[in-house]
Amino acid sequence: MKKIILTAASVLAFAGAAYAAEAEGVVSNYDPATKMIMLESGETFTVADGVEVGDLQPGGKVTITYDDGTTNATAVTPAE
């Protein structure tokens, strides 16, 4: 029984990773109170708890990794 549970947990862990997507763009606004990032394209993302965003400033380029099908940002990285 333990083997079946561990296998199911492993599959679910990898399934979550398979549904990540990325967006690149220029920050038009970041509100730390609501944890919302808006890009100049009009896309908005909610930063998940525990995700470091650094010093986001309007005009800065970023790459946002998010859960596909949602707008929950799981990583925010300055783009070079």
mmCIF file of C-alpha atoms in Angstrom:
data_model
loop_
_atom_site.group_PDB
_atom_site.id
_atom_site.type_symbol
_atom_site.label_atom_id
_atom_site.label_comp_id
_atom_site.label_asym_id
_atom_site.label_seq_id
_atom_site.Cartn_x
_atom_site.Cartn_y
_atom_site.Cartn_z
ATOM 1 C CA MET A 1 0.000 0.000 0.000
ATOM 2 C CA LYS A 2 2.829 2.414 0.839
ATOM 3 C CA LYS A 3 4.355 1.831 -2.603
ATOM 4 C CA ILE A 4 1.108 2.814 -4.332
ATOM 5 C CA ILE A 5 0.784 5.994 -2.259
ATOM 6 C CA LEU A 6 4.399 7.011 -2.896
ATOM 7 C CA THR A 7 4.026 6.369 -6.617
ATOM 8 C CA ALA A 8 0.839 8.452 -6.778
ATOM 9 C CA ALA A 9 2.524 11.284 -4.868
ATOM 10 C CA SER A 10 5.495 11.194 -7.251
ATOM 11 C CA VAL A 11 3.238 11.361 -10.307
ATOM 12 C CA LEU A 12 1.327 14.320 -8.869
ATOM 13 C CA ALA A 13 4.556 16.152 -8.053
ATOM 14 C CA PHE A 14 5.833 15.790 -11.605
ATOM 15 C CA ALA A 15 2.439 16.621 -13.097
ATOM 16 C CA GLY A 16 2.450 20.015 -11.355
ATOM 17 C CA ALA A 17 5.841 20.842 -12.795
ATOM 18 C CA ALA A 18 4.692 19.915 -16.283
ATOM 19 C CA TYR A 19 2.084 22.655 -16.340
ATOM 20 C CA ALA A 20 4.370 25.648 -15.834
ATOM 21 C CA ALA A 21 4.514 28.420 -18.399
ATOM 22 C CA GLU A 22 6.582 31.582 -18.819
ATOM 23 C CA ALA A 23 5.824 35.137 -19.786
ATOM 24 C CA GLU A 24 8.372 37.807 -20.617
ATOM 25 C CA GLY A 25 7.639 41.470 -20.637
ATOM 26 C CA VAL A 26 8.128 44.942 -19.275
ATOM 27 C CA VAL A 27 6.672 45.817 -15.882
ATOM 28 C CA SER A 28 4.118 48.606 -16.026
ATOM 29 C CA ASN A 29 3.107 48.329 -12.356
ATOM 30 C CA TYR A 30 3.826 46.259 -9.247
ATOM 31 C CA ASP A 31 1.706 46.557 -6.109
ATOM 32 C CA PRO A 32 3.429 44.838 -3.146
ATOM 33 C CA ALA A 33 0.267 45.128 -1.019
ATOM 34 C CA THR A 34 -1.775 42.981 -3.417
ATOM 35 C CA LYS A 35 1.251 41.131 -4.875
ATOM 36 C CA MET A 36 0.061 42.001 -8.388
ATOM 37 C CA ILE A 37 2.442 42.497 -11.311
ATOM 38 C CA MET A 38 1.090 44.112 -14.467
ATOM 39 C CA LEU A 39 3.072 43.961 -17.681
ATOM 40 C CA GLU A 40 2.854 46.536 -20.464
ATOM 41 C CA SER A 41 1.072 43.856 -22.540
ATOM 42 C CA GLY A 42 -1.818 44.036 -20.065
ATOM 43 C CA GLU A 43 -1.101 40.603 -18.555
ATOM 44 C CA THR A 44 -1.378 40.483 -14.772
ATOM 45 C CA PHE A 45 0.071 37.956 -12.346
ATOM 46 C CA THR A 46 -0.368 37.317 -8.631
ATOM 47 C CA VAL A 47 2.903 36.528 -6.871
ATOM 48 C CA ALA A 48 2.634 33.359 -4.773
ATOM 49 C CA ASP A 49 3.587 33.473 -1.090
ATOM 50 C CA GLY A 50 7.313 33.019 -0.546
ATOM 51 C CA VAL A 51 8.337 34.118 -4.053
ATOM 52 C CA GLU A 52 11.040 36.788 -4.069
ATOM 53 C CA VAL A 53 10.450 39.537 -6.621
ATOM 54 C CA GLY A 54 13.453 41.728 -5.896
ATOM 55 C CA ASP A 55 13.211 45.394 -6.780
ATOM 56 C CA LEU A 56 10.517 45.491 -9.456
ATOM 57 C CA GLN A 57 10.302 48.876 -11.102
ATOM 58 C CA PRO A 58 8.142 50.086 -13.989
ATOM 59 C CA GLY A 59 10.097 49.729 -17.216
ATOM 60 C CA GLY A 60 12.092 46.738 -15.955
ATOM 61 C CA LYS A 61 12.088 43.574 -18.050
ATOM 62 C CA VAL A 62 11.110 40.339 -16.298
ATOM 63 C CA THR A 63 10.465 36.684 -16.931
ATOM 64 C CA ILE A 64 7.571 35.300 -14.929
ATOM 65 C CA THR A 65 7.080 31.584 -14.412
ATOM 66 C CA TYR A 66 3.489 30.770 -13.573
ATOM 67 C CA ASP A 67 1.118 27.844 -13.206
ATOM 68 C CA ASP A 68 -0.383 27.228 -16.640
ATOM 69 C CA GLY A 69 -4.101 27.881 -16.588
ATOM 70 C CA THR A 70 -3.733 30.407 -13.764
ATOM 71 C CA THR A 71 -1.945 33.680 -13.225
ATOM 72 C CA ASN A 72 -0.128 32.559 -10.059
ATOM 73 C CA ALA A 73 3.528 33.550 -10.434
ATOM 74 C CA THR A 74 5.870 30.927 -8.979
ATOM 75 C CA ALA A 75 9.083 32.757 -9.972
ATOM 76 C CA VAL A 76 9.962 36.293 -11.041
ATOM 77 C CA THR A 77 13.354 36.845 -12.657
ATOM 78 C CA PRO A 78 14.839 40.058 -14.073
ATOM 79 C CA ALA A 79 15.391 39.630 -17.818
ATOM 80 C CA GLU A 80 18.657 40.769 -19.326
#
